[in-house]
Amino acid sequence: QVEVQAKASDLLTVFAGDVAWPSVLNDVALVTPGDVWLTNLSASAGMTEGAAPVGTETATVQLTPGEAFGRIQFQGKSLSMPGVAKWLIRLRSAEEFDAAWLNDATKEEGANGEEVVTFDSTIELNPKASSLLRELEELAGVGGKAVKP
């Protein structure tokens, strides 16, 4: 019993604040509409939260109760404003993401004369993005869908 508790404590220490980045980024890819493309992202999560903050981390508006597990700020482009709206709505369908918001969106003319919308948005991660939680679910045989129905 003592040995099991010690190993569990070691696991908690190793995985504290660790994000399951492959799963999180896969979920981002799954929810990205076809008329949206990402040009940049910056992330601050887990144990690094606050160490290298994303631009929106110091926002005075609190979108979710409690402290976020982490944040990802995206810059991207879309062929239309409805495409940006679709991006934000779809982000909310992933269970690791608590909040998604638009920081800025600007219409401009693209290289070929078409309309392009440049945008900046942020999502807050919740503890379901944790590598530890995913490992424990796998060990317990629980698993689960990464994207909400």
mmCIF file of N, CA, C and O in Angstrom, residues 56-105:
data_model
loop_
_atom_site.group_PDB
_atom_site.id
_atom_site.type_symbol
_atom_site.label_atom_id
_atom_site.label_comp_id
_atom_site.label_asym_id
_atom_site.label_seq_id
_atom_site.Cartn_x
_atom_site.Cartn_y
_atom_site.Cartn_z
ATOM 1 N N THR A 56 -3.044 37.068 -24.246
ATOM 2 C CA THR A 56 -4.329 37.299 -23.590
ATOM 3 C C THR A 56 -4.350 36.858 -22.132
ATOM 4 O O THR A 56 -5.362 36.978 -21.470
ATOM 5 N N GLU A 57 -3.256 36.357 -21.630
ATOM 6 C CA GLU A 57 -3.241 35.812 -20.273
ATOM 7 C C GLU A 57 -3.483 36.871 -19.200
ATOM 8 O O GLU A 57 -3.950 36.566 -18.119
ATOM 9 N N THR A 58 -3.169 38.089 -19.513
ATOM 10 C CA THR A 58 -3.347 39.154 -18.526
ATOM 11 C C THR A 58 -4.675 39.884 -18.700
ATOM 12 O O THR A 58 -4.886 40.931 -18.113
ATOM 13 N N ALA A 59 -5.590 39.294 -19.492
ATOM 14 C CA ALA A 59 -6.897 39.921 -19.727
ATOM 15 C C ALA A 59 -7.632 40.128 -18.405
ATOM 16 O O ALA A 59 -7.590 39.278 -17.525
ATOM 17 N N THR A 60 -8.289 41.258 -18.278
ATOM 18 C CA THR A 60 -9.011 41.555 -17.037
ATOM 19 C C THR A 60 -10.365 40.865 -16.982
ATOM 20 O O THR A 60 -10.972 40.784 -15.921
ATOM 21 N N VAL A 61 -10.852 40.359 -18.104
ATOM 22 C CA VAL A 61 -12.133 39.676 -18.138
ATOM 23 C C VAL A 61 -11.916 38.200 -17.851
ATOM 24 O O VAL A 61 -11.114 37.539 -18.508
ATOM 25 N N GLN A 62 -12.616 37.672 -16.849
ATOM 26 C CA GLN A 62 -12.502 36.266 -16.511
ATOM 27 C C GLN A 62 -13.636 35.517 -17.214
ATOM 28 O O GLN A 62 -14.814 35.795 -16.983
ATOM 29 N N LEU A 63 -13.296 34.584 -18.091
ATOM 30 C CA LEU A 63 -14.301 33.887 -18.883
ATOM 31 C C LEU A 63 -14.794 32.607 -18.248
ATOM 32 O O LEU A 63 -15.897 32.160 -18.521
ATOM 33 N N THR A 64 -13.983 31.989 -17.435
ATOM 34 C CA THR A 64 -14.385 30.759 -16.777
ATOM 35 C C THR A 64 -14.054 30.866 -15.295
ATOM 36 O O THR A 64 -13.114 31.569 -14.913
ATOM 37 N N PRO A 65 -14.827 30.187 -14.449
ATOM 38 C CA PRO A 65 -14.515 30.227 -13.020
ATOM 39 C C PRO A 65 -13.192 29.507 -12.740
ATOM 40 O O PRO A 65 -12.855 28.538 -13.403
ATOM 41 N N GLY A 66 -12.456 30.007 -11.793
ATOM 42 C CA GLY A 66 -11.182 29.380 -11.450
ATOM 43 C C GLY A 66 -10.086 29.724 -12.430
ATOM 44 O O GLY A 66 -10.271 30.481 -13.380
ATOM 45 N N GLU A 67 -8.939 29.137 -12.188
ATOM 46 C CA GLU A 67 -7.770 29.401 -13.027
ATOM 47 C C GLU A 67 -7.727 28.419 -14.190
ATOM 48 O O GLU A 67 -7.985 27.228 -14.020
ATOM 49 N N ALA A 68 -7.402 28.894 -15.361
ATOM 50 C CA ALA A 68 -7.304 28.030 -16.540
ATOM 51 C C ALA A 68 -6.100 27.111 -16.403
ATOM 52 O O ALA A 68 -5.064 27.485 -15.850
ATOM 53 N N PHE A 69 -6.226 25.885 -16.935
ATOM 54 C CA PHE A 69 -5.110 24.939 -16.960
ATOM 55 C C PHE A 69 -4.040 25.432 -17.915
ATOM 56 O O PHE A 69 -2.864 25.140 -17.770
ATOM 57 N N GLY A 70 -4.467 26.210 -18.890
ATOM 58 C CA GLY A 70 -3.556 26.786 -19.866
ATOM 59 C C GLY A 70 -4.333 27.537 -20.923
ATOM 60 O O GLY A 70 -5.558 27.555 -20.908
ATOM 61 N N ARG A 71 -3.624 28.151 -21.834
ATOM 62 C CA ARG A 71 -4.251 28.899 -22.926
ATOM 63 C C ARG A 71 -3.458 28.681 -24.213
ATOM 64 O O ARG A 71 -2.249 28.470 -24.176
ATOM 65 N N ILE A 72 -4.172 28.759 -25.316
ATOM 66 C CA ILE A 72 -3.524 28.760 -26.623
ATOM 67 C C ILE A 72 -4.091 29.946 -27.378
ATOM 68 O O ILE A 72 -5.298 30.106 -27.483
ATOM 69 N N GLN A 73 -3.187 30.776 -27.890
ATOM 70 C CA GLN A 73 -3.587 31.922 -28.695
ATOM 71 C C GLN A 73 -3.244 31.604 -30.149
ATOM 72 O O GLN A 73 -2.140 31.145 -30.447
ATOM 73 N N PHE A 74 -4.214 31.809 -31.028
ATOM 74 C CA PHE A 74 -4.060 31.498 -32.453
ATOM 75 C C PHE A 74 -4.144 32.769 -33.284
ATOM 76 O O PHE A 74 -4.931 33.654 -32.988
ATOM 77 N N GLN A 75 -3.348 32.809 -34.325
ATOM 78 C CA GLN A 75 -3.528 33.792 -35.378
ATOM 79 C C GLN A 75 -3.824 32.981 -36.627
ATOM 80 O O GLN A 75 -3.255 31.899 -36.825
ATOM 81 N N GLY A 76 -4.740 33.502 -37.439
ATOM 82 C CA GLY A 76 -5.092 32.767 -38.639
ATOM 83 C C GLY A 76 -5.794 33.640 -39.651
ATOM 84 O O GLY A 76 -5.923 34.862 -39.470
ATOM 85 N N LYS A 77 -6.247 32.989 -40.693
ATOM 86 C CA LYS A 77 -6.968 33.671 -41.767
ATOM 87 C C LYS A 77 -8.176 32.824 -42.145
ATOM 88 O O LYS A 77 -8.181 31.613 -41.952
ATOM 89 N N SER A 78 -9.178 33.511 -42.677
ATOM 90 C CA SER A 78 -10.380 32.848 -43.153
ATOM 91 C C SER A 78 -10.830 33.536 -44.427
ATOM 92 O O SER A 78 -10.480 34.698 -44.669
ATOM 93 N N LEU A 79 -11.631 32.834 -45.195
ATOM 94 C CA LEU A 79 -12.162 33.422 -46.412
ATOM 95 C C LEU A 79 -13.363 34.321 -46.133
ATOM 96 O O LEU A 79 -13.813 35.030 -47.025
ATOM 97 N N SER A 80 -13.872 34.289 -44.876
ATOM 98 C CA SER A 80 -15.038 35.107 -44.545
ATOM 99 C C SER A 80 -15.181 35.256 -43.029
ATOM 100 O O SER A 80 -14.620 34.476 -42.264
ATOM 101 N N MET A 81 -15.972 36.247 -42.603
ATOM 102 C CA MET A 81 -16.289 36.404 -41.179
ATOM 103 C C MET A 81 -17.093 35.205 -40.668
ATOM 104 O O MET A 81 -16.829 34.724 -39.565
ATOM 105 N N PRO A 82 -18.071 34.670 -41.458
ATOM 106 C CA PRO A 82 -18.749 33.461 -40.981
ATOM 107 C C PRO A 82 -17.792 32.286 -40.759
ATOM 108 O O PRO A 82 -18.018 31.451 -39.888
ATOM 109 N N GLY A 83 -16.700 32.236 -41.520
ATOM 110 C CA GLY A 83 -15.690 31.199 -41.301
ATOM 111 C C GLY A 83 -15.033 31.344 -39.939
ATOM 112 O O GLY A 83 -14.776 30.354 -39.246
ATOM 113 N N VAL A 84 -14.770 32.583 -39.531
ATOM 114 C CA VAL A 84 -14.189 32.840 -38.202
ATOM 115 C C VAL A 84 -15.190 32.435 -37.122
ATOM 116 O O VAL A 84 -14.829 31.812 -36.112
ATOM 117 N N ALA A 85 -16.463 32.767 -37.326
ATOM 118 C CA ALA A 85 -17.498 32.394 -36.360
ATOM 119 C C ALA A 85 -17.590 30.865 -36.237
ATOM 120 O O ALA A 85 -17.693 30.329 -35.121
ATOM 121 N N LYS A 86 -17.525 30.178 -37.372
ATOM 122 C CA LYS A 86 -17.571 28.707 -37.365
ATOM 123 C C LYS A 86 -16.386 28.146 -36.579
ATOM 124 O O LYS A 86 -16.512 27.185 -35.824
ATOM 125 N N TRP A 87 -15.212 28.739 -36.752
ATOM 126 C CA TRP A 87 -13.996 28.340 -36.023
ATOM 127 C C TRP A 87 -14.226 28.418 -34.520
ATOM 128 O O TRP A 87 -13.958 27.481 -33.787
ATOM 129 N N LEU A 88 -14.773 29.548 -34.066
ATOM 130 C CA LEU A 88 -15.001 29.732 -32.627
ATOM 131 C C LEU A 88 -16.040 28.752 -32.088
ATOM 132 O O LEU A 88 -15.866 28.183 -31.002
ATOM 133 N N ILE A 89 -17.099 28.538 -32.840
ATOM 134 C CA ILE A 89 -18.148 27.603 -32.406
ATOM 135 C C ILE A 89 -17.596 26.189 -32.323
ATOM 136 O O ILE A 89 -17.834 25.471 -31.359
ATOM 137 N N ARG A 90 -16.841 25.786 -33.316
ATOM 138 C CA ARG A 90 -16.279 24.431 -33.322
ATOM 139 C C ARG A 90 -15.248 24.218 -32.213
ATOM 140 O O ARG A 90 -15.124 23.118 -31.685
ATOM 141 N N LEU A 91 -14.498 25.265 -31.870
ATOM 142 C CA LEU A 91 -13.538 25.127 -30.769
ATOM 143 C C LEU A 91 -14.243 24.717 -29.475
ATOM 144 O O LEU A 91 -13.710 23.959 -28.681
ATOM 145 N N ARG A 92 -15.446 25.218 -29.276
ATOM 146 C CA ARG A 92 -16.196 24.908 -28.056
ATOM 147 C C ARG A 92 -16.653 23.451 -28.009
ATOM 148 O O ARG A 92 -17.090 22.976 -26.968
ATOM 149 N N SER A 93 -16.560 22.716 -29.115
ATOM 150 C CA SER A 93 -17.011 21.329 -29.126
ATOM 151 C C SER A 93 -15.969 20.365 -28.558
ATOM 152 O O SER A 93 -16.290 19.228 -28.261
ATOM 153 N N ALA A 94 -14.739 20.796 -28.409
ATOM 154 C CA ALA A 94 -13.695 19.922 -27.853
ATOM 155 C C ALA A 94 -13.750 19.977 -26.332
ATOM 156 O O ALA A 94 -13.795 21.054 -25.748
ATOM 157 N N GLU A 95 -13.750 18.834 -25.694
ATOM 158 C CA GLU A 95 -13.946 18.805 -24.243
ATOM 159 C C GLU A 95 -12.770 19.376 -23.438
ATOM 160 O O GLU A 95 -12.945 19.708 -22.278
ATOM 161 N N GLU A 96 -11.596 19.528 -24.045
ATOM 162 C CA GLU A 96 -10.459 20.107 -23.320
ATOM 163 C C GLU A 96 -10.500 21.623 -23.262
ATOM 164 O O GLU A 96 -9.706 22.236 -22.570
ATOM 165 N N PHE A 97 -11.390 22.237 -24.033
ATOM 166 C CA PHE A 97 -11.417 23.689 -24.157
ATOM 167 C C PHE A 97 -12.606 24.253 -23.385
ATOM 168 O O PHE A 97 -13.751 23.913 -23.660
ATOM 169 N N ASP A 98 -12.325 25.120 -22.418
ATOM 170 C CA ASP A 98 -13.393 25.726 -21.613
ATOM 171 C C ASP A 98 -13.973 26.963 -22.263
ATOM 172 O O ASP A 98 -15.160 27.199 -22.190
ATOM 173 N N ALA A 99 -13.150 27.768 -22.840
ATOM 174 C CA ALA A 99 -13.621 29.034 -23.399
ATOM 175 C C ALA A 99 -12.866 29.308 -24.691
ATOM 176 O O ALA A 99 -11.701 28.943 -24.832
ATOM 177 N N ALA A 100 -13.567 29.937 -25.614
ATOM 178 C CA ALA A 100 -12.943 30.366 -26.870
ATOM 179 C C ALA A 100 -13.438 31.768 -27.143
ATOM 180 O O ALA A 100 -14.634 32.040 -27.014
ATOM 181 N N TRP A 101 -12.525 32.662 -27.460
ATOM 182 C CA TRP A 101 -12.955 34.025 -27.765
ATOM 183 C C TRP A 101 -12.097 34.638 -28.845
ATOM 184 O O TRP A 101 -10.991 34.191 -29.125
ATOM 185 N N LEU A 102 -12.696 35.654 -29.453
ATOM 186 C CA LEU A 102 -12.053 36.369 -30.550
ATOM 187 C C LEU A 102 -11.420 37.637 -29.996
ATOM 188 O O LEU A 102 -12.089 38.446 -29.359
ATOM 189 N N ASN A 103 -10.135 37.804 -30.224
ATOM 190 C CA ASN A 103 -9.442 39.008 -29.782
ATOM 191 C C ASN A 103 -9.540 40.111 -30.830
ATOM 192 O O ASN A 103 -9.659 41.280 -30.492
ATOM 193 N N ASP A 104 -9.484 39.698 -32.108
ATOM 194 C CA ASP A 104 -9.477 40.683 -33.184
ATOM 195 C C ASP A 104 -9.769 39.986 -34.508
ATOM 196 O O ASP A 104 -9.378 38.830 -34.699
ATOM 197 N N ALA A 105 -10.469 40.678 -35.401
ATOM 198 C CA ALA A 105 -10.690 40.173 -36.760
ATOM 199 C C ALA A 105 -10.761 41.366 -37.695
ATOM 200 O O ALA A 105 -11.454 42.341 -37.416
#
